[in-house]
Short mmCIF file of C-alpha atoms and ligand atoms in Angstrom, two decimals:
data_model
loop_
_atom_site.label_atom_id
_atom_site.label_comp_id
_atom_site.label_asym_id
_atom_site.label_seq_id
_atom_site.Cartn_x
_atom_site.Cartn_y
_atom_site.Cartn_z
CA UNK W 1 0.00 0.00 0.00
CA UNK W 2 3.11 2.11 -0.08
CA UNK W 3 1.18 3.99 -3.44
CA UNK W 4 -1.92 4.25 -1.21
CA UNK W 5 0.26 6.27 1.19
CA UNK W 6 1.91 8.62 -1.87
CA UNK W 7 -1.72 8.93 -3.01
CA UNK W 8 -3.39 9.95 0.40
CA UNK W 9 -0.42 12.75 1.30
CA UNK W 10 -1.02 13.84 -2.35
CA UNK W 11 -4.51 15.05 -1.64
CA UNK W 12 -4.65 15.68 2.38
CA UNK W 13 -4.54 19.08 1.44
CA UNK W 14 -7.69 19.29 -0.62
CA UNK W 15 -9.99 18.08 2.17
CA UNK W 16 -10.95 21.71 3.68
CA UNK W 17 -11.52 23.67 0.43
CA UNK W 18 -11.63 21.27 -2.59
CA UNK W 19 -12.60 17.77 -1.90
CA UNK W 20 -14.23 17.66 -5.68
CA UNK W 21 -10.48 17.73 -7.08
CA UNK W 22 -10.02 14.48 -5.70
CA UNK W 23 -11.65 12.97 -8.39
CA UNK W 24 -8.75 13.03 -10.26
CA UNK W 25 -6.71 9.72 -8.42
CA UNK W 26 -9.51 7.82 -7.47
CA UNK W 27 -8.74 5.47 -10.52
CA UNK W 28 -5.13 5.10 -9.09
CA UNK W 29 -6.37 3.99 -5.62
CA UNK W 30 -5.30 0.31 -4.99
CA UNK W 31 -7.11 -2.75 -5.59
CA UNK W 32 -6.87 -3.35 -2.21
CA UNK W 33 -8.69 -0.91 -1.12
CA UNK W 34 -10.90 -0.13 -3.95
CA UNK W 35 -12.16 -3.96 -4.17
CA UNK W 36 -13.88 -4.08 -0.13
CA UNK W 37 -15.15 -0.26 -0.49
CA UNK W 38 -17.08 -0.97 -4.18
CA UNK W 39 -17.96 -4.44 -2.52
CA UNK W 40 -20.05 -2.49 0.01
CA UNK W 41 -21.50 0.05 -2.01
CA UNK W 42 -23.28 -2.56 -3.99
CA UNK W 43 -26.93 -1.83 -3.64
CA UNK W 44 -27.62 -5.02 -2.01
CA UNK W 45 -25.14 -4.33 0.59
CA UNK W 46 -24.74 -7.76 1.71
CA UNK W 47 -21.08 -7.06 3.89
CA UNK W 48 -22.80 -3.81 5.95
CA UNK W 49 -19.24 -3.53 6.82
CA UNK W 50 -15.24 -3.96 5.79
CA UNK W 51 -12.07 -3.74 7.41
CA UNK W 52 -9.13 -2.78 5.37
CA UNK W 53 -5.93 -3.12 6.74
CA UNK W 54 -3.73 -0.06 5.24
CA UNK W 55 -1.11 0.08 7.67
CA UNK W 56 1.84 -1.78 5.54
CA UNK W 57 4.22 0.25 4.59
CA UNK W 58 2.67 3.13 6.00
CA UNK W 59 4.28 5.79 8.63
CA UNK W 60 2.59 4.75 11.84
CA UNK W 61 5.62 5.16 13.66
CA UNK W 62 6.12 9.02 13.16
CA UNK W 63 2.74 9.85 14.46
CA UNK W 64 2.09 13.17 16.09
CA UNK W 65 0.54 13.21 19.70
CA UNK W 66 -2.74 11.91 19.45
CA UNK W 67 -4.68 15.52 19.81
CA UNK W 68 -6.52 17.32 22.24
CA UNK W 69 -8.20 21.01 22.07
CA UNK W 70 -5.40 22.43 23.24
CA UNK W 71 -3.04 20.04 20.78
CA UNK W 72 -4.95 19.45 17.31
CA UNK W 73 -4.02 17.17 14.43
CA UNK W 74 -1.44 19.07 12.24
CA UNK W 75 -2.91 19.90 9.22
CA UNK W 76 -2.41 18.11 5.48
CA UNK W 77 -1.80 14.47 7.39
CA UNK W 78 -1.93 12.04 5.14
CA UNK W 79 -4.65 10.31 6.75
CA UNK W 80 -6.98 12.75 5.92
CA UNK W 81 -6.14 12.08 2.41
CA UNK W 82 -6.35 8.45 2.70
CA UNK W 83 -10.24 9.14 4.18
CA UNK W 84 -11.15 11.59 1.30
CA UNK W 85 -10.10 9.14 -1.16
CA UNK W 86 -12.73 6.48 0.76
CA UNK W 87 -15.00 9.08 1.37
CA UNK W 88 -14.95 9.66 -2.59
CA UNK W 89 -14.94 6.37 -4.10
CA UNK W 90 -18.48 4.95 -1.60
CA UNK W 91 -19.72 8.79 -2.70
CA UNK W 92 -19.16 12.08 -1.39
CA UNK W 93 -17.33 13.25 1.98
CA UNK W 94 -19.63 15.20 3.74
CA UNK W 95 -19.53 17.18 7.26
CA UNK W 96 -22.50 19.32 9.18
CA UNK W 97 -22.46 22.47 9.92
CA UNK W 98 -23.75 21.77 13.31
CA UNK W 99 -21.46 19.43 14.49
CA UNK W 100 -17.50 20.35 14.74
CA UNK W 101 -17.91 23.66 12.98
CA UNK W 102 -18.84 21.47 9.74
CA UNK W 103 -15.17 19.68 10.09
CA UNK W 104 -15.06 16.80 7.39
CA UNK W 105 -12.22 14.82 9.74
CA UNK W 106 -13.23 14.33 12.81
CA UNK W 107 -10.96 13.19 15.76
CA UNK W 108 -12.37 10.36 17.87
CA UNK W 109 -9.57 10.94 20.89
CA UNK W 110 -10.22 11.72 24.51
CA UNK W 111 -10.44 15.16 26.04
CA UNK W 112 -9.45 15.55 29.88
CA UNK W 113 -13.09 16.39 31.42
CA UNK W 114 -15.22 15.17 29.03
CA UNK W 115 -14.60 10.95 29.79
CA UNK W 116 -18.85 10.64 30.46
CA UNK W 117 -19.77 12.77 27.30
CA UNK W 118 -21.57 10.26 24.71
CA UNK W 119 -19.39 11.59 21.62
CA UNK W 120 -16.35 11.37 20.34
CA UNK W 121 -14.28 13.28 23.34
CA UNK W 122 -15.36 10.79 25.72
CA UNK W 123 -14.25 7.14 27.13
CA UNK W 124 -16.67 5.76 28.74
CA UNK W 125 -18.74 3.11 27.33
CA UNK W 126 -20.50 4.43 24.15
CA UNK W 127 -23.84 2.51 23.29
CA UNK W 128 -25.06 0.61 19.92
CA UNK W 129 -26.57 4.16 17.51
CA UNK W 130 -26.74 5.43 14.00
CA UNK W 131 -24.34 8.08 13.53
CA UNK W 132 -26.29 11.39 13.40
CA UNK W 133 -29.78 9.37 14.17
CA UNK W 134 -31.55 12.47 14.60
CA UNK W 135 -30.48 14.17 11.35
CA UNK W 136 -32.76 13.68 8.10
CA UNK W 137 -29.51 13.45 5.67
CA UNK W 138 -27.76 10.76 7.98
CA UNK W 139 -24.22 9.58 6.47
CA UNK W 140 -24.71 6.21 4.06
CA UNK W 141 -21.26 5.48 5.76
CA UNK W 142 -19.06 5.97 8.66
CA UNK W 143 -15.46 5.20 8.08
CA UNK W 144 -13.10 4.60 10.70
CA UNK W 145 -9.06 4.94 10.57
CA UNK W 146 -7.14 3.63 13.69
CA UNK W 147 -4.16 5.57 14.17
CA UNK W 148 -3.31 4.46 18.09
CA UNK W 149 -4.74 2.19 20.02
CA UNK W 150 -5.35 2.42 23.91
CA UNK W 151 -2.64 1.44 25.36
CA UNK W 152 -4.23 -0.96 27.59
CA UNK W 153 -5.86 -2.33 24.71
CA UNK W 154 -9.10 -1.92 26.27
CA UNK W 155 -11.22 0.13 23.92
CA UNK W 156 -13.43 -2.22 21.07
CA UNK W 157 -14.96 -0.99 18.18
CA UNK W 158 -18.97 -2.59 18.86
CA UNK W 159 -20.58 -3.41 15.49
CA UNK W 160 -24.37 -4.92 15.12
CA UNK W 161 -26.93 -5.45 12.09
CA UNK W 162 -30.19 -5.15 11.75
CA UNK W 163 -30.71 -8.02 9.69
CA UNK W 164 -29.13 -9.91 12.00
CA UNK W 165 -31.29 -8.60 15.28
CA UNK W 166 -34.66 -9.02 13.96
CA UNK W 167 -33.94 -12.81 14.06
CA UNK W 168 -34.48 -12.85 17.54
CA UNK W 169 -37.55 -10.58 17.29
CA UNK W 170 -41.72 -11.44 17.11
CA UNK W 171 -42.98 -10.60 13.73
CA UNK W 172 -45.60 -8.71 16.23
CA UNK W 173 -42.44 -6.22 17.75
CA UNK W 174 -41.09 -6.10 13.94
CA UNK W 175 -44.40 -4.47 12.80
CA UNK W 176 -44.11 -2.58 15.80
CA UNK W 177 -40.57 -0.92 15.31
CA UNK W 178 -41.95 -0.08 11.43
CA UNK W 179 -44.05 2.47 12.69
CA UNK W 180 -43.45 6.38 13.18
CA UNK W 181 -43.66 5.57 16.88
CA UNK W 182 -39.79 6.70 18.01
CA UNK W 183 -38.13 10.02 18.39
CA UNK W 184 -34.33 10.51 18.51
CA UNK W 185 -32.67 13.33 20.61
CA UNK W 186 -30.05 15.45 19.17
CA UNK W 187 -26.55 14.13 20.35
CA UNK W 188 -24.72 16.19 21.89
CA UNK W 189 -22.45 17.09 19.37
CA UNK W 190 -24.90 18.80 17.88
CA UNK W 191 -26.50 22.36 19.10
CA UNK W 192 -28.77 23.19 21.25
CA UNK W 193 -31.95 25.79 20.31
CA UNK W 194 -32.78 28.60 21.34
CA UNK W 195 -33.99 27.27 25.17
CA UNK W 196 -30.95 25.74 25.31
CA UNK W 197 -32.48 22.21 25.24
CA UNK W 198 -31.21 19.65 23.22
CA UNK W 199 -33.83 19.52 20.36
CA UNK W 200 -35.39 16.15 19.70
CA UNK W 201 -36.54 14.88 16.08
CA UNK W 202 -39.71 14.50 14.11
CA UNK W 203 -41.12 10.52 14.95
CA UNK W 204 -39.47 8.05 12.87
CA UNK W 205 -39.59 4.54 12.55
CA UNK W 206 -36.77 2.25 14.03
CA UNK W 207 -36.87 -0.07 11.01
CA UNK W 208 -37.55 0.20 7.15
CA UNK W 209 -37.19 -1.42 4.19
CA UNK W 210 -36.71 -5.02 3.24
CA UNK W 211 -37.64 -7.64 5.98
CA UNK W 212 -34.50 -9.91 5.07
CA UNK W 213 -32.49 -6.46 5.00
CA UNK W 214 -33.54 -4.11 6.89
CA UNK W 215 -32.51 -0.39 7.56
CA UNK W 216 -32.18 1.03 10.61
CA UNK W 217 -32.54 4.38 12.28
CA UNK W 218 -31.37 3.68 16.81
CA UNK W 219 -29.94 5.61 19.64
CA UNK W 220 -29.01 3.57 22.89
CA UNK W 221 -28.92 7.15 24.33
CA UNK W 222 -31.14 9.49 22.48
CA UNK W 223 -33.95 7.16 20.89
CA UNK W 224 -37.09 7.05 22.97
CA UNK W 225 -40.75 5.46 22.11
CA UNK W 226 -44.10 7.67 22.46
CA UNK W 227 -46.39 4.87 23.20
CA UNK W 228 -46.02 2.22 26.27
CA UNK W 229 -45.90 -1.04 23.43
CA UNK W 230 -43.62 0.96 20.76
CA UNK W 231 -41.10 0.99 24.21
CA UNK W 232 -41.20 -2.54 24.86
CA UNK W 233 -40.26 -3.24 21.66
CA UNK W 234 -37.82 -0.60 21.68
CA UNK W 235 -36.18 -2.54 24.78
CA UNK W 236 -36.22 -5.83 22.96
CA UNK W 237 -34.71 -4.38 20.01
CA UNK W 238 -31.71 -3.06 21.97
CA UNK W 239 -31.11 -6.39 23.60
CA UNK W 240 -31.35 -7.98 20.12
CA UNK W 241 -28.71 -5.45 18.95
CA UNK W 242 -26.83 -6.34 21.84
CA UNK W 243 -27.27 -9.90 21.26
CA UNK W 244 -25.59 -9.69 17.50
CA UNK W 245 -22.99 -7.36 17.96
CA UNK W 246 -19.48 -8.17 17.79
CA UNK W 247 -16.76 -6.49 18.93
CA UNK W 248 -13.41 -5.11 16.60
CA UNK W 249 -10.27 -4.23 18.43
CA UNK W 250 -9.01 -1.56 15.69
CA UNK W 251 -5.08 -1.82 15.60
CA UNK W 252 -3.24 0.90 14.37
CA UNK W 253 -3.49 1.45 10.52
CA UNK W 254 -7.00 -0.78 10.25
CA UNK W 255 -9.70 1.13 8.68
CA UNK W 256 -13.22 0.27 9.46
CA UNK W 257 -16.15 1.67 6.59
CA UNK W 258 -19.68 0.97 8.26
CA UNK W 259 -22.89 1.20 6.26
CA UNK W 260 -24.76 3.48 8.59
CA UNK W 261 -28.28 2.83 7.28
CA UNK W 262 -27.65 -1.35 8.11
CA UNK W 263 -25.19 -1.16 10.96
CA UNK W 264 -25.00 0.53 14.19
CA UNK W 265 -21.97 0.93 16.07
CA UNK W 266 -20.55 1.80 19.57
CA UNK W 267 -17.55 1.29 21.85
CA UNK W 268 -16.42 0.12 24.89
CA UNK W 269 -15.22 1.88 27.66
CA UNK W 270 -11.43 2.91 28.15
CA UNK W 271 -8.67 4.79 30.72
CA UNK W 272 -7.43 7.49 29.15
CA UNK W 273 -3.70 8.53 29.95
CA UNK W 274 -3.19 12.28 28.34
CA UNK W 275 0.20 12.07 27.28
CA UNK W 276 -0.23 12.08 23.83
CA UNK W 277 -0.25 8.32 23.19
CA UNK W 278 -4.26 7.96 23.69
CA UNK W 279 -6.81 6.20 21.29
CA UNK W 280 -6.96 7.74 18.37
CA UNK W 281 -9.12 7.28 15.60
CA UNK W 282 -10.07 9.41 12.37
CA UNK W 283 -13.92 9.59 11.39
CA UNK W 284 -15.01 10.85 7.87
CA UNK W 285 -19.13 10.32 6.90
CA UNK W 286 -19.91 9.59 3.32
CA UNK W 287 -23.39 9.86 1.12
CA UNK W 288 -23.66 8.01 -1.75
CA UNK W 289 -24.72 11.01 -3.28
CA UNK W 290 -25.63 14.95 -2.48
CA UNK W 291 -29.27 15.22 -3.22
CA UNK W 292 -29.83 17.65 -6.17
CA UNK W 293 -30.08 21.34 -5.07
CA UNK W 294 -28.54 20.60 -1.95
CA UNK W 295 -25.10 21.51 -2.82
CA UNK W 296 -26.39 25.23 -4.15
CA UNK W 297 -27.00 25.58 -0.23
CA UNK W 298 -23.88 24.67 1.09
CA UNK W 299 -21.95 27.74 2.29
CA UNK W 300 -18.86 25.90 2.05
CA UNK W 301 -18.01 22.89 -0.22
CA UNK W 302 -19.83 19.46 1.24
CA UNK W 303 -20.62 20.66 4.24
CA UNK W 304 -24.49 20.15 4.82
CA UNK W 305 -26.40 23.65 5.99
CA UNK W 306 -27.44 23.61 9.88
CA UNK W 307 -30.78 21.63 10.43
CA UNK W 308 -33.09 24.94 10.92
CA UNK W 309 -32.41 26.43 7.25
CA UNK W 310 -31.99 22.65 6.14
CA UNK W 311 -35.04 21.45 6.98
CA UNK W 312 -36.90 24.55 5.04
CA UNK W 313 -35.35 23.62 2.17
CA UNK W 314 -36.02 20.07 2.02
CA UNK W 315 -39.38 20.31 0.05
CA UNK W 316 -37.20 21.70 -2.82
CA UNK W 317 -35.14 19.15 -3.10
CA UNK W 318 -34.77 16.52 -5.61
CA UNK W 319 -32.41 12.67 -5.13
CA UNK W 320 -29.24 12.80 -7.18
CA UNK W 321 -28.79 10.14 -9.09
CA UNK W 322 -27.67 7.25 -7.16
CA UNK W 323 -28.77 9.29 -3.72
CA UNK W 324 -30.28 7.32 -1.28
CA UNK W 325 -32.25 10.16 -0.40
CA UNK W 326 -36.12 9.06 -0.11
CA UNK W 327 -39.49 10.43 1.56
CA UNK W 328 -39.03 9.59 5.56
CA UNK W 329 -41.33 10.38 8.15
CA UNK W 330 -40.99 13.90 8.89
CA UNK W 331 -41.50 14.52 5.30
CA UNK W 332 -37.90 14.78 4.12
CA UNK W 333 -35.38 12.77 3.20
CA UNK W 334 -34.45 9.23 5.64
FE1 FE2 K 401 -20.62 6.96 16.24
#
């Protein structure tokens, strides 16, 4: 993967400004990445998730201190590159403008203070949820990049299907879980309005689409049921989560790609140290494609417009082609 490497420093530096230039390499992106990342973009998405390890040959040894606040991520690494290149090949990177100032890297690393804080800043133990459940343009998929481990080698990457959970469900708390009877906090990454409450979402369903592969829209923390039944089977459908899941103990240089509509994903709990040799992981979200119109509201490039003037402008907009974008429940897009 030593071309992977030449590849990713080559376009770090496009990632704030011009992530469309990117284009350009994508063709020269190794087989052995390329093959697992088309693999699960396939429309059936039978994998739901890969694990690519891209560490050979790259230069894990001269890492800088894993960051803080007060000690970010130099700029231009090349593992942002190597994230906008998988970012661009399963669709288009994509950040929020609500959540890290609309960063498109995020850093999943401790900060001193924050250990209880369900996000990335925190350590403690980080329940099964759909990245961004609340939003109505959640990321098609979540890519990992393991930079440092823990160093007690504590931390696990939790992974669970739905298609696997709903084995172990009634066809009665199936039907249940299909209906707009859930409602998904904000996390707390994301803003708070104008009260200064965390604002909660429009009711959803927990499950859609096809019975033998379904999609799936859960919070451990922030996904709550409006009727007494709709929360029993929201209980049953957290232990059957729990029952599937399997755990991944990223090493350094492994990059996991999850299909957020099919997986969710969470994390054990760890000890963080503070002297610069913490977990460290690299996050990047992906769409398969920017809905039509939407990127003639972005104020900068692929970063999605906060929720308030989003939502307004939903009605006007139209599925790319190859977006997964599709009526939901509160009358946008899933
Ligand atoms: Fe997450």
């Amino acid at each position: 993967m030593a071309v992977l490497h030449e590849l990713a420093s080559e376009v770090a530096g496009l990632v704030p400004g011009a992530p469309d230039r990117v284009g350009n390499v994508l063709d020269e992106v190794p087989a052995g990445l390329r093959r697992p990342l088309a693999a699960l973009a396939e429309p059936d998405r039978a994998p739901f998730h890969c694990l690519v390890d891209v560490s050979e040959h790259e230069p894990l040894t001269a890492l800088p201190p894993t960051p803080t606040a007060d000690s970010p991520a130099p700029g231009g690494h090349w593992s942002a590159g190597l994230l906008l290149l998988v970012a661009e090949l399963l669709g288009d990177l994509v950040g929020y403008a609500d959540e890290n100032d609309g960063a498109l890297i995020h850093e999943v690393s401790p900060e001193p203070g924050m250990e209880e804080y369900i996000q990335n800043v925190g350590s403690s133990s980080l329940g099964l949820h759909t990245e961004n459940v609340h939003h109505p343009l959640r990321p098609d998929f979540v890519s990992l990049l393991c930079l440092r481990q823990d160093p007690d080698d504590a931390a696990a990457l939790r992974i669970s299907s739905a298609r696997d959970a709903v084995r172990h469900l009634t066809p009665g708390t199936l039907d249940v879980l299909r209906e707009p009877l859930f409602r998904s906090l904000y996390p707390t990454s994301f803003g708070l309005d104008a009260e200064g409450r965390r604002p909660v979402s429009a009711p959803h369903p927990v499950l859609a689409g096809a019975p033998d592969a379904p999609t799936v829209r859960y919070n451990t923390h922030n996904t709550t049921a409006v009727t007494g039944h709709a929360a029993r089977a929201l209980a049953s459908f957290g232990d059957a989560l729990d029952r599937a899941s399997r755990r991944i103990r990223l090493r350094p240089g492994q990059l996991a790609v999850l299909d957020n509509r099919s997986v969710v994903h969470g994390r054990t709990a760890f000890t963080p140290r503070y002297d610069g040799r913490d977990r460290w992981l690299r996050r990047c979200y992906s769409l398969s494609g920017v809905p039509r119109g939407l990127s003639g509201l972005m104020s900068r490039p692929r970063v999605i417009p906060r929720l308030p003037s989003l939502l307004k402008s939903l009605d006007g907009l139209g599925p790319a082609p190859g977006t997964t974008l599709r009526p939901g429940p509160e009358g946008g897009p899933r």
